[in-house]
Coordinates of C-alpha atoms in Angstrom, one line a residue:
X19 CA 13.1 -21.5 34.2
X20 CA 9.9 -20.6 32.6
X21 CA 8.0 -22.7 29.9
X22 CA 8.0 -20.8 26.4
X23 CA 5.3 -20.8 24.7
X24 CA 4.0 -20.4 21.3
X25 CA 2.1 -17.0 20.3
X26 CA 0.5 -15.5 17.3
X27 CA -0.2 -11.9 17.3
X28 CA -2.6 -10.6 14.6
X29 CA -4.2 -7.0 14.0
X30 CA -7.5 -6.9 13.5
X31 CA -10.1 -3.7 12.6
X32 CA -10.2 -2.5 16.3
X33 CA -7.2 -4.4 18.3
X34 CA -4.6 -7.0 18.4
X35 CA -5.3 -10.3 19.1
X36 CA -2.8 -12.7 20.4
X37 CA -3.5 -16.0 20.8
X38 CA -1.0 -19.0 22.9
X39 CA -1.1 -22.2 20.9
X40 CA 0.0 -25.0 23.7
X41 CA -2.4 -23.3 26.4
X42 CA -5.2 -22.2 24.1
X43 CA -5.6 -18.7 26.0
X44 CA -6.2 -15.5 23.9
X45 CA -5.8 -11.7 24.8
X46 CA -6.4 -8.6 22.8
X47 CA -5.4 -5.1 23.2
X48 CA -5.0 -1.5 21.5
X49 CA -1.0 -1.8 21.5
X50 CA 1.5 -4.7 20.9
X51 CA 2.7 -3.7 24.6
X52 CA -0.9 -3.6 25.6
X53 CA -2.2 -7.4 24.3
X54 CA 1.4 -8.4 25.5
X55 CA 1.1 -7.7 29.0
X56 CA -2.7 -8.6 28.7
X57 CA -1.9 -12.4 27.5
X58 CA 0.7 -12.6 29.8
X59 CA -1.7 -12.0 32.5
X60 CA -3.9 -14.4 30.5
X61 CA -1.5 -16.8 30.9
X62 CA -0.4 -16.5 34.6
X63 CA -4.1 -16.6 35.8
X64 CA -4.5 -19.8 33.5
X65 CA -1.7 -21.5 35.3
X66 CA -2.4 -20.2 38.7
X67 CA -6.0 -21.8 37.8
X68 CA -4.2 -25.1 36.6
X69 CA -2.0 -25.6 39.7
X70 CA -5.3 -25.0 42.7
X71 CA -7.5 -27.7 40.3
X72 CA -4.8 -30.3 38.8
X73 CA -7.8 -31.9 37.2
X74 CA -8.2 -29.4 34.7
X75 CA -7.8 -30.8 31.2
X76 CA -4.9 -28.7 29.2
X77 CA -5.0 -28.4 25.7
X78 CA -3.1 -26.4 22.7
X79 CA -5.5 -25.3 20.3
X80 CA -6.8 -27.3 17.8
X81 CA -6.6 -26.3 13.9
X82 CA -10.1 -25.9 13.6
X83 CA -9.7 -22.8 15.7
X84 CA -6.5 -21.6 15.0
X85 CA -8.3 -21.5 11.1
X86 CA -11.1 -19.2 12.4
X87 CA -8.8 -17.2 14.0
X88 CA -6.8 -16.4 11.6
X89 CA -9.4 -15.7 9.0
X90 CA -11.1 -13.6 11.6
X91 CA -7.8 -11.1 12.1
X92 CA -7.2 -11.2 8.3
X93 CA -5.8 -8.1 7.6
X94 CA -7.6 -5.5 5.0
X95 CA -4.1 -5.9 2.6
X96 CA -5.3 -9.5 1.9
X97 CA -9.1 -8.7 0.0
X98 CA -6.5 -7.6 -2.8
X99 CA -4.3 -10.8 -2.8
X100 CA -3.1 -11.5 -6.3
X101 CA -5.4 -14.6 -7.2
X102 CA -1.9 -16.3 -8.7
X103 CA -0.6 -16.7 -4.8
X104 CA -1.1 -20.1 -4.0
X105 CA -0.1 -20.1 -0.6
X106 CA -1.7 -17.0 1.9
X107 CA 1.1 -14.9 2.7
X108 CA 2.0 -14.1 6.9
X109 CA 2.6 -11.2 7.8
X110 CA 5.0 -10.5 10.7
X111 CA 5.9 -7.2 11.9
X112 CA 7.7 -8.5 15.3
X113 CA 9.1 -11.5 16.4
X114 CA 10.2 -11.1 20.7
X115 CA 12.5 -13.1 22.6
X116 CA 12.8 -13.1 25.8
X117 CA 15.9 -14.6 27.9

């Protein structure tokens, strides 16, 4: 069975970004399909890395940059945020499984 992992997928001017929290490997591309398949590669050639050099330290992100990455894919909707929010609102357009 494979590990799931954790992954945030944001839009930015140009692209989506995705981003894998427990692995600390991001991806971007033109399409959801596109910076899907392109972290998934990401991914594989992370742990492909990880199993020829066991040595190498493994880390999730830390929330120093998970901060700057999300104020760097802040969408254009949130420059007219109500200045009553408290709390920055997510937004999610798709949530995948996969079995």
């Amino acid at each position: 069975m494979k590990t799931p992992y954790t992954v945030i997928v944001r839009k930015s001017k140009l692209q989506y970004v995705a981003i894998c929290l427990e692995l600390n490997i991001s991806a971007c591309g033109d399409t959801l399909v596109e910076v899907e398949n392109n972290l998934k590669d990401a991914i594989n050639l992370y742990l492909k890395h990880i199993e020829e050099n066991p040595d190498t330290i493994v880390a999730p992100i830390d929330i120093e940059e998970l901060i700057e990455f999300l104020k760097d894919t802040m969408p254009d909707w949130w420059s007219l945020k109500d200045e009553k929010l408290i709390l920055n609102p997510f937004e999610v357009h798709e949530v995948p499984a996969y079995a």
